[in-house]
Short mmCIF file of C-alpha atoms in Angstrom, two decimals:
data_model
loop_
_atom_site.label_atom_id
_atom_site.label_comp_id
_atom_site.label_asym_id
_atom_site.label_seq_id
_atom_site.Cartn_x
_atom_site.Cartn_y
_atom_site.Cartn_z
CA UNK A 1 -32.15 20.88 -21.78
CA UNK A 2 -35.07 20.51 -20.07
CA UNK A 3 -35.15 18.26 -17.15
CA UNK A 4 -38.17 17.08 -15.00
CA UNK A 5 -37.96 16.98 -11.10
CA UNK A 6 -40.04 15.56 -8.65
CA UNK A 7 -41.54 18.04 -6.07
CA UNK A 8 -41.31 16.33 -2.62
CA UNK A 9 -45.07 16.73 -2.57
CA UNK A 10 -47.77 17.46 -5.17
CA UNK A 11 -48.87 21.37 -6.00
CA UNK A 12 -51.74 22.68 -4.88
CA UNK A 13 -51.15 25.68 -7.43
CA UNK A 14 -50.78 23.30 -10.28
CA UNK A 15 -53.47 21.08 -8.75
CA UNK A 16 -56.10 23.87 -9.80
CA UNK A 17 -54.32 25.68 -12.55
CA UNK A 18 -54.00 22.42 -14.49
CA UNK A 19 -57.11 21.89 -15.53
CA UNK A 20 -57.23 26.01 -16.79
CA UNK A 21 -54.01 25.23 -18.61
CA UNK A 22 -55.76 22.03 -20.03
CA UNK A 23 -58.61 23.98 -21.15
CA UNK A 24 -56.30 26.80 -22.70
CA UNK A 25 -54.56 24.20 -24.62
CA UNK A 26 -57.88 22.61 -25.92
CA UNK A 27 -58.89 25.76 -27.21
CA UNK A 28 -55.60 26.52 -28.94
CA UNK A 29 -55.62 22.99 -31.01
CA UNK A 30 -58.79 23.67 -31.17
CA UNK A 31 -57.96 26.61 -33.33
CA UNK A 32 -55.65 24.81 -35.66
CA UNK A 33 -58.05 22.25 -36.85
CA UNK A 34 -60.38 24.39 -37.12
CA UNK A 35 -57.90 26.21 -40.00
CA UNK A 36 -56.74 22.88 -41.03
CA UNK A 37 -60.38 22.01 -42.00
CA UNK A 38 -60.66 25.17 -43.68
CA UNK A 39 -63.23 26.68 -41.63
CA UNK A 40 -63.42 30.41 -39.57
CA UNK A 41 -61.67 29.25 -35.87
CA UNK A 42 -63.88 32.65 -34.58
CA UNK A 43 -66.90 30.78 -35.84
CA UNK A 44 -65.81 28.12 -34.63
CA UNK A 45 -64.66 28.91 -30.92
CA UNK A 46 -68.43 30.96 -31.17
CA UNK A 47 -70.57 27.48 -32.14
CA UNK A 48 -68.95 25.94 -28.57
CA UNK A 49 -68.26 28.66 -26.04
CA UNK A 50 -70.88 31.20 -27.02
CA UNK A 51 -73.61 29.69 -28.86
CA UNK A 52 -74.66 27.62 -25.58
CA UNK A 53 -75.18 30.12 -23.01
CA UNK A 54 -76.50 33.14 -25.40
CA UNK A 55 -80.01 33.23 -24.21
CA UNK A 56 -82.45 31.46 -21.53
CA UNK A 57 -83.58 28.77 -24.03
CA UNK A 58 -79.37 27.85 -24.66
CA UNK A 59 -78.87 28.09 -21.20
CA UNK A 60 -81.64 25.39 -20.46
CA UNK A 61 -80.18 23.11 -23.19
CA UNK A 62 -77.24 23.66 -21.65
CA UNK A 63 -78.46 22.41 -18.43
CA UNK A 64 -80.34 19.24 -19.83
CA UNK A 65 -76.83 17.92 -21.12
CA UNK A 66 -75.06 19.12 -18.07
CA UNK A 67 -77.53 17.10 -15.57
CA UNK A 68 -76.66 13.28 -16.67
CA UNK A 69 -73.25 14.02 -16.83
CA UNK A 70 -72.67 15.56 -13.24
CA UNK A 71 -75.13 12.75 -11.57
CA UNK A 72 -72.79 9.80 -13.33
CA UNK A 73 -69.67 11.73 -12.61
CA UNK A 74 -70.79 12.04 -9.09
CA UNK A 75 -71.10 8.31 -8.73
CA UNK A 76 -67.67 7.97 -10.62
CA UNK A 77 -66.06 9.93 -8.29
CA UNK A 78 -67.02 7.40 -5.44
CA UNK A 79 -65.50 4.77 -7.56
CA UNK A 80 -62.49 6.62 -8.13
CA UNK A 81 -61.77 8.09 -5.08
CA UNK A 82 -62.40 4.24 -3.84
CA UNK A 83 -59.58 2.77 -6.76
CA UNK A 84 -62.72 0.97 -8.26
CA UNK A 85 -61.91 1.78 -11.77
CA UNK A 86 -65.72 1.39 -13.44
CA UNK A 87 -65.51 2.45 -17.30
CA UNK A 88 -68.90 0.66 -17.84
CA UNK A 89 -71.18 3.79 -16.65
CA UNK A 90 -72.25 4.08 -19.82
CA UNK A 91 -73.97 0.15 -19.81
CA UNK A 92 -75.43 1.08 -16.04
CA UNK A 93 -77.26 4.53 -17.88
CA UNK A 94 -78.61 2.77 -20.73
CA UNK A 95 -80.01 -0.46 -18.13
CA UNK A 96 -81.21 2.10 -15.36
CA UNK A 97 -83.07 3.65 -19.31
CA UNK A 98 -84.38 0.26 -20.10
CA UNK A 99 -85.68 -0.47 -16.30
CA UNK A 100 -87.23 2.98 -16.62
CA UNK A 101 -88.90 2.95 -19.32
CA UNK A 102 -90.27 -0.57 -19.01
CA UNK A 103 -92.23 0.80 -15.51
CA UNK A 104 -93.20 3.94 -17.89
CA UNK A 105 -94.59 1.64 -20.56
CA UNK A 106 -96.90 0.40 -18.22
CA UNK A 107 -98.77 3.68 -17.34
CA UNK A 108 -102.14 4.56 -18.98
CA UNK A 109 -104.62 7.51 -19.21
CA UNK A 110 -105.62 6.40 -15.80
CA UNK A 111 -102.23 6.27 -13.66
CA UNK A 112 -101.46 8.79 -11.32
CA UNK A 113 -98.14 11.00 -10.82
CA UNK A 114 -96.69 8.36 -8.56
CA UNK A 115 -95.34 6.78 -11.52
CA UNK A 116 -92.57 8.85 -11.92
CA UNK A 117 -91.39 7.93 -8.08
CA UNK A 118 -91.59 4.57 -9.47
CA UNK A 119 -90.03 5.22 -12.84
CA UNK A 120 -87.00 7.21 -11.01
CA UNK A 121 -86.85 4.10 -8.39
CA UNK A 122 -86.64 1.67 -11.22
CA UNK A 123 -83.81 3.08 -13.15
CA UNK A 124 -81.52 3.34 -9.99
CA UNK A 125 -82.35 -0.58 -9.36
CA UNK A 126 -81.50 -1.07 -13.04
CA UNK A 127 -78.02 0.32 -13.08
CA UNK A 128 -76.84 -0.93 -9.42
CA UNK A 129 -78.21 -4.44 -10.61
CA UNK A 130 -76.10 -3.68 -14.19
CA UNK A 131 -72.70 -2.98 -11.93
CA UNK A 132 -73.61 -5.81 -9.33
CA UNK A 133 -72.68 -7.95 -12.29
CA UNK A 134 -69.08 -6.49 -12.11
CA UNK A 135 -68.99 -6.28 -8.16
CA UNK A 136 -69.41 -10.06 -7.97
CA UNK A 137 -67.17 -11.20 -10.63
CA UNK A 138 -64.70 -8.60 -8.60
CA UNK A 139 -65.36 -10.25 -5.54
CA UNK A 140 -65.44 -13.51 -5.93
CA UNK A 141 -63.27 -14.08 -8.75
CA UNK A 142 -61.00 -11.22 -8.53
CA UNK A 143 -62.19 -10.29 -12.20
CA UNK A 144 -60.56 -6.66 -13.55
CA UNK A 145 -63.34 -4.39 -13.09
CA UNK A 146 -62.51 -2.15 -16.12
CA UNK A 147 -62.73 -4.94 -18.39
CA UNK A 148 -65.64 -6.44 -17.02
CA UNK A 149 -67.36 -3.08 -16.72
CA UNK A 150 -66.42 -2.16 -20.15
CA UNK A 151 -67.78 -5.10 -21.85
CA UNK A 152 -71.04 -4.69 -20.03
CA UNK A 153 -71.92 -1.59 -21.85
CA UNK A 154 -71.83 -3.46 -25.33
CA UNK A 155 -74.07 -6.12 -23.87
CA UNK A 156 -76.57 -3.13 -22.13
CA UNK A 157 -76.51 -1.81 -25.77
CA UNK A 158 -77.68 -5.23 -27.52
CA UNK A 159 -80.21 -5.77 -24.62
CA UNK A 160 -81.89 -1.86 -25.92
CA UNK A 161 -81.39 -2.78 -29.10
CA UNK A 162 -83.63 -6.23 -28.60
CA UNK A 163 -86.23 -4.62 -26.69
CA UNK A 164 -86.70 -1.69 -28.95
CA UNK A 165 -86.63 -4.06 -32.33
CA UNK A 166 -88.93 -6.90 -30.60
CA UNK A 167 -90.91 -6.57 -27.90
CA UNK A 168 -91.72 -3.31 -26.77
CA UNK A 169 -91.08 -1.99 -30.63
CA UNK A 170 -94.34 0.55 -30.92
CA UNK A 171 -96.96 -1.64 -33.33
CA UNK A 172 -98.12 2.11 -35.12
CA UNK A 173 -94.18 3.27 -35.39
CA UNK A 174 -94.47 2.76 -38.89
CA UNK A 175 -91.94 0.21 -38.35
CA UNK A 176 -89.35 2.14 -36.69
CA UNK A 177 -87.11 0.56 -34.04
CA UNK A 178 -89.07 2.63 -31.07
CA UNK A 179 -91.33 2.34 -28.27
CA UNK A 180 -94.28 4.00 -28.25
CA UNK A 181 -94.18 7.48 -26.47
CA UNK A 182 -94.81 7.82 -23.22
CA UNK A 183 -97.86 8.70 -21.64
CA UNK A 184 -97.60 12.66 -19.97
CA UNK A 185 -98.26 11.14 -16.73
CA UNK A 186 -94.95 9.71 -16.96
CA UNK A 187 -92.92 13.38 -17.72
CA UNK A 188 -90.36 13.90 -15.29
CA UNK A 189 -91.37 17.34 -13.74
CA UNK A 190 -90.07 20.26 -15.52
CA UNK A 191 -88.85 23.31 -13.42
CA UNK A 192 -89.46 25.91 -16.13
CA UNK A 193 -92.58 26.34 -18.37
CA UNK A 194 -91.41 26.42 -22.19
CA UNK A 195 -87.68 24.99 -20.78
CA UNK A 196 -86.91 21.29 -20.95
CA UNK A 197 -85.11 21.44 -17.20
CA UNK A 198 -86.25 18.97 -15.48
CA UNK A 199 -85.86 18.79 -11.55
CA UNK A 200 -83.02 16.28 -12.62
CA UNK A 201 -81.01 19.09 -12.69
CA UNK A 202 -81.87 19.69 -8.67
CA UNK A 203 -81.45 16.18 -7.56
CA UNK A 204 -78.04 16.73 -9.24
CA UNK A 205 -77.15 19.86 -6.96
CA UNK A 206 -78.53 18.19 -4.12
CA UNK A 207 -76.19 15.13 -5.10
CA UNK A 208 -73.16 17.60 -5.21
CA UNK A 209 -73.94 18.72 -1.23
CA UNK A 210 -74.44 14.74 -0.29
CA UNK A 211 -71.43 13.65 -2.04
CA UNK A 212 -69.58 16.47 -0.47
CA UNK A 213 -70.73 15.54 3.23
CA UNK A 214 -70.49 11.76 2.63
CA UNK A 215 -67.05 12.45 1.26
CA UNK A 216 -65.49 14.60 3.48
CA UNK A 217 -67.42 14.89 6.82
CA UNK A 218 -68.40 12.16 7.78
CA UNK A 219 -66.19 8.35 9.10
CA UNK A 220 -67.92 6.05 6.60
CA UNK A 221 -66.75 8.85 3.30
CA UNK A 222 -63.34 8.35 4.89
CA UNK A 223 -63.48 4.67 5.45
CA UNK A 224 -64.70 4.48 1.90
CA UNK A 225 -61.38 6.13 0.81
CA UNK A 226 -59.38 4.15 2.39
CA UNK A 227 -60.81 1.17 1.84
CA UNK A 228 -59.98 1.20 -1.76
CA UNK A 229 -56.63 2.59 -1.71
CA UNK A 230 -55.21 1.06 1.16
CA UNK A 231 -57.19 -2.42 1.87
CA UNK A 232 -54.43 -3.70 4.04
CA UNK A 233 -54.67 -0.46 6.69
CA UNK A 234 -57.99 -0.61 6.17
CA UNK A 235 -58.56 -3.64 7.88
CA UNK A 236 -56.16 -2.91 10.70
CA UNK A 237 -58.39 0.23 11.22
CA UNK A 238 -61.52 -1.53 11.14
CA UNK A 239 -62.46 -0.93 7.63
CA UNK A 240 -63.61 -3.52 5.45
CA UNK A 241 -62.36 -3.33 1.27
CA UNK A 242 -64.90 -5.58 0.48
CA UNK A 243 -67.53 -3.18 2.02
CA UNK A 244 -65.84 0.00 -0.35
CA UNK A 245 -65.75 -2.17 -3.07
CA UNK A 246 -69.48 -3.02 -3.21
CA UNK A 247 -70.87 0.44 -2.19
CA UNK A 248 -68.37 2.26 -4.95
CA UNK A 249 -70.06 -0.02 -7.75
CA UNK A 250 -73.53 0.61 -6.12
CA UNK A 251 -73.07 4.21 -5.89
CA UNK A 252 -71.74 4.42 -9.13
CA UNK A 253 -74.30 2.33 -11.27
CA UNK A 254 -77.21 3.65 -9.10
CA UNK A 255 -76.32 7.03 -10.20
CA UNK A 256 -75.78 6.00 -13.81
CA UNK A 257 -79.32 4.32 -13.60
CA UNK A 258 -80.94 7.37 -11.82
CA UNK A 259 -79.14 9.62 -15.10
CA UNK A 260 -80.85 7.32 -17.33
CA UNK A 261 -84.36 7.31 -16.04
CA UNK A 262 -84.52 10.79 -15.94
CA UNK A 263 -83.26 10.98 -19.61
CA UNK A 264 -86.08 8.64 -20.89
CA UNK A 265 -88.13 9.90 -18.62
CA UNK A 266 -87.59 13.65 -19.51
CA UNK A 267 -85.95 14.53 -22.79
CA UNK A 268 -86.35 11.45 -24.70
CA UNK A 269 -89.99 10.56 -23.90
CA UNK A 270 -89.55 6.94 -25.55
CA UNK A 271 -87.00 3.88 -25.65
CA UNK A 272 -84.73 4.42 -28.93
CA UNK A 273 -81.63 3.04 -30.05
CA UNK A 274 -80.37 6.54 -29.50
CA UNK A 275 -80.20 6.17 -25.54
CA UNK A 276 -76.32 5.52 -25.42
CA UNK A 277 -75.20 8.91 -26.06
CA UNK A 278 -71.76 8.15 -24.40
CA UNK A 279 -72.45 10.18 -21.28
CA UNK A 280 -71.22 7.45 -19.33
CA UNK A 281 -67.88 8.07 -21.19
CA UNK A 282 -67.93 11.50 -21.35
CA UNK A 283 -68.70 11.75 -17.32
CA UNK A 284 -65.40 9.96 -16.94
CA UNK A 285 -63.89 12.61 -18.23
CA UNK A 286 -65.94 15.28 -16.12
CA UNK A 287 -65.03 13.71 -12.90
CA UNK A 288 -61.05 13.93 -13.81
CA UNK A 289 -61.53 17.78 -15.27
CA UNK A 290 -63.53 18.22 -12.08
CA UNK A 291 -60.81 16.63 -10.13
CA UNK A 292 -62.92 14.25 -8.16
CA UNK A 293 -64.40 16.76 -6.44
CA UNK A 294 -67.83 17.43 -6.05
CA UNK A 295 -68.05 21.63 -6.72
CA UNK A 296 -65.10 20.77 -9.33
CA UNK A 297 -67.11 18.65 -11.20
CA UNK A 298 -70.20 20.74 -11.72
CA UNK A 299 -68.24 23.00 -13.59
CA UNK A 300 -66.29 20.00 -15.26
CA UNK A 301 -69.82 18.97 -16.41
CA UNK A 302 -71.24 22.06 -17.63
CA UNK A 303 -68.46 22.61 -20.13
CA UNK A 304 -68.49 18.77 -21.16
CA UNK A 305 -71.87 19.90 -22.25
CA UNK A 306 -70.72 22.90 -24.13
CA UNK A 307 -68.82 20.46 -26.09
CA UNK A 308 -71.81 18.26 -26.61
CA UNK A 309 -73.76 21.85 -28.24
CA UNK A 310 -71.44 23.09 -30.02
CA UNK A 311 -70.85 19.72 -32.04
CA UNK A 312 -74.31 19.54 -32.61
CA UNK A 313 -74.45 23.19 -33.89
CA UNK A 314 -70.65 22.53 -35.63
CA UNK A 315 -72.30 19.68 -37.57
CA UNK A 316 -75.28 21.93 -38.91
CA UNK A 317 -74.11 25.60 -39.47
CA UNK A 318 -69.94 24.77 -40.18
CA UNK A 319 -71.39 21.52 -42.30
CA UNK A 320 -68.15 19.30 -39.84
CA UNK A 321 -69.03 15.76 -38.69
CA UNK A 322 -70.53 15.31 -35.00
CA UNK A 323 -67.43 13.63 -34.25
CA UNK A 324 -65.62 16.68 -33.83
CA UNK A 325 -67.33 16.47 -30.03
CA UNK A 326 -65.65 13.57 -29.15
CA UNK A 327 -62.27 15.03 -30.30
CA UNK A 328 -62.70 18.02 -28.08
CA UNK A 329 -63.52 15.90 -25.27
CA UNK A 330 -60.47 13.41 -25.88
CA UNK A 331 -58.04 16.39 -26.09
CA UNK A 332 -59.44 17.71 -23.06
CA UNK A 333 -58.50 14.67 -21.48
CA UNK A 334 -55.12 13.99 -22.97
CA UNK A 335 -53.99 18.11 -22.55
CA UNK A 336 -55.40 17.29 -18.29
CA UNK A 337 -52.93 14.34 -18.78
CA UNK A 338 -50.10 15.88 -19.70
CA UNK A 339 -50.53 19.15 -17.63
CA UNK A 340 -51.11 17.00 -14.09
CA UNK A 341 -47.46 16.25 -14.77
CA UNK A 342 -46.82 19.61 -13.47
CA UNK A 343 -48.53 18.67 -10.11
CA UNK A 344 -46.09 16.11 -9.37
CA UNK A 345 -42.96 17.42 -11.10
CA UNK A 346 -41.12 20.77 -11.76
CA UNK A 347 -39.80 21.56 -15.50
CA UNK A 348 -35.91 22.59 -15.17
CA UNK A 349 -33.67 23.99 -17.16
CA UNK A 350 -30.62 22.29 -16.74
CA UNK A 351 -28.50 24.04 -19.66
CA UNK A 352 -28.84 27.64 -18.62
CA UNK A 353 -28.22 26.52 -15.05
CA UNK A 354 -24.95 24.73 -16.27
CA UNK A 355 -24.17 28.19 -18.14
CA UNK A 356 -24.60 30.17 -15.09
CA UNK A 357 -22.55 28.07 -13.07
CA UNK A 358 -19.46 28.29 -15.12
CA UNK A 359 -20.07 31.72 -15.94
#
């Protein structure tokens, strides 16, 4: 019989090697529906874990998906870390988009680079204004935050979807539910000629070493912490909850809105209905993989992005539906689940214990 017992604290070892194990199991069920759908696991496995980093032009795709994911995650991991439990990233990416691309709309032939300052500036105001909405009703009404949040990102969606069907839909679209393209001027820098890497992708390391220092050396990354997770010794040390609550949600949607200006910005070029692509979801998972840890989570991200590839290429060469990304990434998350039980528990055998004893 197998019997679970509580360690007296959690594992480090299984703190780590969780995640691996996750990953390990992913692959493995992974395998099976891949057979149970018919189709050559070897190809398969190949479309997600070798198809994306097989040459410099995969490895630069690779990075373009990897860079929203980490900045939101990085924000998320404030939140988290903070017990502010904010599933509406995804509504704070597509209004920091919208804020974005309404400054880019305005540039001509004539505007200088400064633009993109101001298009980057607008889409972090867009998504901390988006998760303000949630902060209040938290505050002042003691509101959950993860329904509230959540909701939000339907109601971000229908405020694209108006914008991009009446009045910034692009009058020589041929009638499609677009913007028109944005001028050059507004191009978010790219780091590599013939690469679509953006210097997203270094504000995004450089967020990794600030979150890292805010987090753990410095009084106002621990005050943060505590704040959220203990508000009553939080305020007999000083700390205020109220103060961790707002600056989680800030943090949080100003990094979803900074992802989603440089996505417009960069990749995209234009305001589509195709903005959401559920990297606000997907980074919730990254920050958990990545264990709420800044260096964790870079890694977390880059294989979140693996999955996003290889649906894209499972869809077109192994003929499956696009879906099949969002399976990967929900048995990622349900295999972390079920494996972090092994940080806080040991698995015993109880049977061959009794056998030994009477033996």
């Amino acid at each position: 019989m197998i019997k679970l017992e509580a360690r007296p604290q959690p594992s480090k070892v299984w703190g780590i090697a969780s995640p691996l194990l996750a990953l390990a199991l992913t692959v493995v069920i992974g395998v099976l529906l891949f057979m149970a759908l018919g189709k050559d696991p070897v190809k398969g496995l190949q479309v997600f874990f070798w198809e994306p980093v097989k040459s410099p032009y995969a490895l630069g795709e690779l990075m373009v998906k990897a860079t929203p994911l980490l900045i939101i995650a990085l924000g998320l991991a404030v939140c988290f870390r903070s017990n502010v439990w904010n599933i509406g990233a995804e509504g704070q990416f597509v209004v920091g988009a919208i804020f974005a691309g309404g400054v880019a709309l305005l540039a001509d032939k004539d505007t200088g680079r400064w633009i993109v300052i101001a298009i980057v500036l607008a889409g972090i105001v867009g998504g901390m204004a988006w998760a303000s909405i949630t902060a209040v009703l938290r505050d002042r009404f003691n509101a959950n935050e993860i329904l509230v949040s959540l909701m939000l990102v339907y109601v971000a969606d229908q405020l694209l979807f108006y914008m991009v069907f009446g009045p910034w839909k692009d009058p020589g679209g041929y009638n499609f539910p677009q913007s028109k393209t944005f001028e050059a001027v507004t191009q978010i820098p790219r780091l590599l000629t013939g690469s679509r890497v953006s210097v997203g992708l270094l504000v995004a390391l450089a967020s990794v070493a600030a979150l890292w220092v805010f987090l753990f050396r410095t009084r106002a990354g621990f005050a943060q912490q505590v704040g959220g997770l203990a508000p009553a010794a939080a305020r007999y040390a000083g700390f205020s909850s109220r103060r961790a609550l707002w600056t989680a949600l800030m943090v949080s949607g100003g990094a979803a809105g900074l992802a989603g200006a440089l996505e417009v910005a960069g990749p995209i070029g234009q305001l589509t209905p195709y903005v959401p692509a559920g990297y606000g979801f997907a980074a919730i998972i990254v920050a958990f993989v990545g264990r709420l840890h800044p260096v964790g989570m870079v890694f977390s991200a880059v294989l979140m992005s693996m999955f996003y590839i290889g649906g894209e290429l499972a869809q077109s060469r192994l003929g499956l539906p696009k879906s099949l990304t969002g399976v990967f990434q929900g048995l990622l998350l349900f295999t972390l689940l079920a494996c972090d039980t092994l940080t806080a528990y040991r698995v015993r055998f109880t049977a061959v214990r009794r056998l030994k004893e009477a033996s």
